[in-house]
Every structure is written in structure tokens, then in C-alpha cells.
Amino acid sequence: MSILDLPTEIQCDIFLHAHRDSSKSKAPRRHHGHGHQLPVEVVLSHVCSQFRHIAITLPTLWTAFKFDNRLRVPNPTTKLEQYLCRSGTQLLELYFCFSKSDCHYNDDSDGPFQRDFALIETAFGEANRWRRFTLFAEDISGSDFIDRTRFDKIHVPNLEYLALCFSAPPPLRASHGPRDKRRAIFAGGAPRLCDVRINAVIAFHHPPPLSTITTVTIQCKPHERVQFDFNKIHSLLTIPTLINLSIESYNCLRNLRRLPSDLENLPHKRIEMPSLKTLRITDDSGVLGILPCLHAPLLETLVLHRVNLTGLDVDRDISYNEITTFIGLDTVALLDCRHLFGDISREGEDITDTILNKLACRAIHVIISDPRGPSFIVKGSNLLDFKQYAWPRLQRLTLDLSTFVGPVFSSENFEHSLHPLTVRVVEPALNHWREPDGLTTLPEPHKLETMKAGDLMMDDPWPTPGGLFDEGNVGLDFAWGEVLRAKGPDWLRK
């Protein structure tokens, strides 16, 4: 039997499965240096007259549209209009990637090519049908883009996911110039919006409605240098419904010297985050000073990546007893972190170690990675000194390090652990760093396990991305999926 002889309903199901399975490559892409690879719905509509009729009259097949202006696809506005028409009343997933460096300009040299704005204006006509909307714009100011469009006025009643990432304008002093004006987007409302991925300019100058938000990712490239006052950070942190927060920025706070006084003025010296379960911070060491003030009883996963842990100590007038332990913490991951030692308490303990232990001491799983060189845990930190610091629930210890030399790796240290530990290390590193009194001679009942380079050190706590398009690590110099994998020592990879 030919596929053409199958009932129309079955052919429709086949088309929809093909549509979903090919979603990672739906966008027009360069193919062998010539042209682009067509989306599956376009291919199906050009096979034969029967396939074309079925494809064009199947609305679900046309609900996802992706455009990248670097591929120079002809007549994109016409193509978008066709998608909008053929999708009927179905909810939409729209993805746009604009790059000023790859397109022509209008007479106004500060603006991107007019075609790109025409696409957005066309999409605005169906804003009531947006379910997912993604816009990445390289080298374009977010404030300029919003000034030229209607983002601040439209109503998006069905929008669930929003990604808006622009290059930021030059740093401006507070309240100076029209670009620094705070003008929220979606003033008409976004009652179903729950997941946003935005850069710092959008987050604090043009925020979307946040009352129903559960997941927030804030991104900022190194060259943006966008900084904001503590009260703006505080308003974001205290969203009652916020479950997942990822701060991927560089020194987001405007004046770190004011942070101690800002924190002291908080009610009860706390930042209440009643629903938070996952917190990731990368690169922004300045934000770490907020952690000792967080009251997040439901926090399960804390990931600190490429930060200077010394930022936890901001010289506040706060006692050890005022720091609130994350009582629900399951996993704390310290990935490629640094630590400048020297701040010692009256009791002779390192202040950073003390704060970090007080925050994370309820963790069941501790992960430390720094395969490129000696880790802070080797260079003087006593965080894993079980005689000095208690870890009452610790059961697993995952280490992706370049060396295991030091007292914290001795058999004597592990004898002071309150529970039997399972210690995981990368196998080649362990074989190279065998010591007479090291990890290879762990005393019972502790257990040693090995992992291979590329193995996940922890399950990714971040919600699985929905939608058909894979955004990946657009605008970042790293990918979380790779950061969470063991690499093995740098000298083993050379």
C-alpha cells in the first residue's frame, strides 16, 4: 500500500510526527554553503498535489515560525503571513534572530533593516495567539527596539514563554536620558506568562508582567556593563511565585559599597523567596553578597559558576546566627569558582567558608569542579574539613579536580564525616593522583566511585525547555549542559 492510499487522518498524524521530530532543524539553515534547509512543513507541501492539500489545510503544521536574518531568506514577511494564515486560530511559537552586523540599514544608521521591523509588526497583528515568543537581537539596543515597536502596548493573553535578549545601551547614570526611563512591556497584560529569558536591560528597564512568573533567566554579556540599584534586584527576587532563577551576568549591582546598608534596611534583614527551588549564579560575584540574606526554605539546588566566593562576605553587621540555612537544600554545586583567602573571623575560621557552610550545610550532595587548575578546596579552603564544619545530611561528594592533594582528602578527615559518603571522581585523575593516604584508601563505610569525562555530575535541575525550537546558548560563552558534565583535569585533555 502506498502512503498516498492511507486515510487522510493517518497522513495528518504522519505529518505532525515529522513536524515534531524535525523541530531542531526547523529554521532555515545554511546547507553545504548554498541556500538553506527548508522546514519540514514546506517540504511536505511541495511533494505532490495530495500532500500539498493536506499540509496547507493542517493548521497545527504552521504554528511554529523561525527566522534568522543572517541567512538572507527572501520575502520573510510574506512567509510569516502565510504561516499566520495557514495556522488558523492555533496558538503560535515565533522565533526571531536579528543581527545588525549582517543586514542593511535605513537612512537612520542606528536602526536595523526595515524588513526586520516589518516582521515584528506583522507578528503583532496576531499577538493574541502568541504562546511562545523569542527575539534575539545582536548589536541592537533593547530600549531602541522597544521605542520603535509596540511591545509596551500589546496584550498577549496566551503567552507562556518569552525570550527577549538585546545588546544593552551604554551605561547611563540613574534617571539621565530617555533611554534610562522605565517603561514596562505588555501593558495590556500577560496573564499566562510563566517563563522568561531576558537580558538585564529588559529585566530592569522594560520588564514584562511578572506576577505569574515561575522561571526567570537574566543574561548580560561582559561588554554590556549594565548595573542597577539594589531595589530593582530586590523587586525581582521577591516575586512570590518564582521557582527557578538564573542570573548570568557581570556585576549587575550598581554600587556594591552600598550593599551592606541596603541589606541592613530590609525588614528582618531578610529577602523572602517563598517558592524558590533552583538558583543559578554565573560570573556575577557581586550578587553573592545577597545570599546570606535569602530566606528560601524550599530551595533544593544552588549552582555557583565562575564566581569569586569571597563575594559572600560584604562586610555587613550580621551575626552567624542571622544567616538562614537553606533547610531544603539537596545539591550545592561550586563549579570553576575562586576564593581569595585572608578574611578570618575571631574564631580563626575563614569567613567565606563559614558563611557558605551555614547556607548549604543541609545539602545531601556537594559538587566541586575546577579541572583547569588547583581548586579553591585545594588552595586553602576548609569547607570540607569535617572536623571544623558539620554537614549533617551529606551523603555524596562529586569532585572534578586537577589534584587531590591536601588534608581534606585524607582518610583521617573522612573519619569525622557524620554519615557514610559516596565520593565520585574522574577515573584518569584518580589514577594519576594516587596517594598513600588519599582517596584510593577511603576508610569504610565510605565508598569511592569513578566517572568518565562527559558524565553528568548532577541532573540538570532547570525545567525542560518547551516548544519546538532549541535556543541553545545564544549570547553566552558557555552551555549549562556542558558545565554540568565532568571534564577531567586540563592536563589530561592536552
mmCIF file with all atom_site columns, N, CA and C in Angstrom, residues 4 33 63 71 76 87 104 108 112 116 143 238 280 292 354 406 451 475:
data_model
loop_
_atom_site.group_PDB
_atom_site.id
_atom_site.type_symbol
_atom_site.label_atom_id
_atom_site.label_alt_id
_atom_site.label_comp_id
_atom_site.label_asym_id
_atom_site.label_entity_id
_atom_site.label_seq_id
_atom_site.pdbx_PDB_ins_code
_atom_site.Cartn_x
_atom_site.Cartn_y
_atom_site.Cartn_z
_atom_site.occupancy
_atom_site.B_iso_or_equiv
_atom_site.pdbx_formal_charge
_atom_site.auth_seq_id
_atom_site.auth_comp_id
_atom_site.auth_asym_id
_atom_site.auth_atom_id
_atom_site.pdbx_PDB_model_num
ATOM 1  N N  . LEU A 1 4   ? 0.078  7.267  -0.135 1.00 0.00 ? 4   LEU A N  1
ATOM 2  C CA . LEU A 1 4   ? -0.998 8.085  -0.697 1.00 0.00 ? 4   LEU A CA 1
ATOM 3  C C  . LEU A 1 4   ? -2.354 7.413  -0.547 1.00 0.00 ? 4   LEU A C  1
ATOM 4  N N  . GLY A 1 33  ? 26.942 25.378 2.375  1.00 0.00 ? 33  GLY A N  1
ATOM 5  C CA . GLY A 1 33  ? 27.387 26.665 1.850  1.00 0.00 ? 33  GLY A CA 1
ATOM 6  C C  . GLY A 1 33  ? 26.468 27.267 0.821  1.00 0.00 ? 33  GLY A C  1
ATOM 7  N N  . THR A 1 63  ? 2.158  26.354 12.969 1.00 0.00 ? 63  THR A N  1
ATOM 8  C CA . THR A 1 63  ? 2.088  27.177 14.185 1.00 0.00 ? 63  THR A CA 1
ATOM 9  C C  . THR A 1 63  ? 3.450  27.653 14.672 1.00 0.00 ? 63  THR A C  1
ATOM 10 N N  . LEU A 1 71  ? 20.682 34.532 7.445  1.00 0.00 ? 71  LEU A N  1
ATOM 11 C CA . LEU A 1 71  ? 20.568 33.563 6.356  1.00 0.00 ? 71  LEU A CA 1
ATOM 12 C C  . LEU A 1 71  ? 20.011 34.177 5.084  1.00 0.00 ? 71  LEU A C  1
ATOM 13 N N  . PRO A 1 76  ? 10.744 37.297 3.843  1.00 0.00 ? 76  PRO A N  1
ATOM 14 C CA . PRO A 1 76  ? 10.341 36.660 5.103  1.00 0.00 ? 76  PRO A CA 1
ATOM 15 C C  . PRO A 1 76  ? 8.979  37.124 5.604  1.00 0.00 ? 76  PRO A C  1
ATOM 16 N N  . SER A 1 87  ? -2.151 28.725 9.878  1.00 0.00 ? 87  SER A N  1
ATOM 17 C CA . SER A 1 87  ? -2.292 28.191 11.239 1.00 0.00 ? 87  SER A CA 1
ATOM 18 C C  . SER A 1 87  ? -3.668 28.432 11.829 1.00 0.00 ? 87  SER A C  1
ATOM 19 N N  . HIS A 1 104 ? 21.348 45.318 6.076  1.00 0.00 ? 104 HIS A N  1
ATOM 20 C CA . HIS A 1 104 ? 21.464 46.688 5.590  1.00 0.00 ? 104 HIS A CA 1
ATOM 21 C C  . HIS A 1 104 ? 20.778 47.634 6.572  1.00 0.00 ? 104 HIS A C  1
ATOM 22 N N  . ASP A 1 108 ? 18.298 55.983 8.892  1.00 0.00 ? 108 ASP A N  1
ATOM 23 C CA . ASP A 1 108 ? 18.722 56.104 10.288 1.00 0.00 ? 108 ASP A CA 1
ATOM 24 C C  . ASP A 1 108 ? 19.729 54.987 10.568 1.00 0.00 ? 108 ASP A C  1
ATOM 25 N N  . PRO A 1 112 ? 18.062 48.767 12.726 1.00 0.00 ? 112 PRO A N  1
ATOM 26 C CA . PRO A 1 112 ? 18.279 47.611 11.884 1.00 0.00 ? 112 PRO A CA 1
ATOM 27 C C  . PRO A 1 112 ? 17.469 47.726 10.608 1.00 0.00 ? 112 PRO A C  1
ATOM 28 N N  . ASP A 1 116 ? 13.202 43.761 9.196  1.00 0.00 ? 116 ASP A N  1
ATOM 29 C CA . ASP A 1 116 ? 13.090 43.092 10.484 1.00 0.00 ? 116 ASP A CA 1
ATOM 30 C C  . ASP A 1 116 ? 11.956 43.679 11.316 1.00 0.00 ? 116 ASP A C  1
ATOM 31 N N  . SER A 1 143 ? 16.310 49.170 24.416 1.00 0.00 ? 143 SER A N  1
ATOM 32 C CA . SER A 1 143 ? 15.482 50.365 24.564 1.00 0.00 ? 143 SER A CA 1
ATOM 33 C C  . SER A 1 143 ? 15.115 50.944 23.205 1.00 0.00 ? 143 SER A C  1
ATOM 34 N N  . THR A 1 238 ? 11.859 38.973 45.005 1.00 0.00 ? 238 THR A N  1
ATOM 35 C CA . THR A 1 238 ? 10.731 38.734 45.911 1.00 0.00 ? 238 THR A CA 1
ATOM 36 C C  . THR A 1 238 ? 9.419  38.442 45.194 1.00 0.00 ? 238 THR A C  1
ATOM 37 N N  . ARG A 1 280 ? 20.683 29.604 40.188 1.00 0.00 ? 280 ARG A N  1
ATOM 38 C CA . ARG A 1 280 ? 21.973 29.525 39.495 1.00 0.00 ? 280 ARG A CA 1
ATOM 39 C C  . ARG A 1 280 ? 22.546 30.935 39.378 1.00 0.00 ? 280 ARG A C  1
ATOM 40 N N  . PRO A 1 292 ? 23.470 35.527 51.929 1.00 0.00 ? 292 PRO A N  1
ATOM 41 C CA . PRO A 1 292 ? 23.262 35.368 53.368 1.00 0.00 ? 292 PRO A CA 1
ATOM 42 C C  . PRO A 1 292 ? 21.959 35.964 53.879 1.00 0.00 ? 292 PRO A C  1
ATOM 43 N N  . THR A 1 354 ? 32.783 29.878 56.363 1.00 0.00 ? 354 THR A N  1
ATOM 44 C CA . THR A 1 354 ? 31.773 29.840 57.419 1.00 0.00 ? 354 THR A CA 1
ATOM 45 C C  . THR A 1 354 ? 30.396 30.201 56.879 1.00 0.00 ? 354 THR A C  1
ATOM 46 N N  . GLY A 1 406 ? 46.069 17.302 49.713 1.00 0.00 ? 406 GLY A N  1
ATOM 47 C CA . GLY A 1 406 ? 45.665 18.200 50.777 1.00 0.00 ? 406 GLY A CA 1
ATOM 48 C C  . GLY A 1 406 ? 44.993 17.453 51.903 1.00 0.00 ? 406 GLY A C  1
ATOM 49 N N  . MET A 1 451 ? 33.908 8.277  37.587 1.00 0.00 ? 451 MET A N  1
ATOM 50 C CA . MET A 1 451 ? 33.087 8.699  36.454 1.00 0.00 ? 451 MET A CA 1
ATOM 51 C C  . MET A 1 451 ? 34.009 9.031  35.298 1.00 0.00 ? 451 MET A C  1
ATOM 52 N N  . GLY A 1 475 ? 24.116 33.925 22.835 1.00 0.00 ? 475 GLY A N  1
ATOM 53 C CA . GLY A 1 475 ? 24.575 35.061 23.618 1.00 0.00 ? 475 GLY A CA 1
ATOM 54 C C  . GLY A 1 475 ? 25.471 34.706 24.784 1.00 0.00 ? 475 GLY A C  1
#
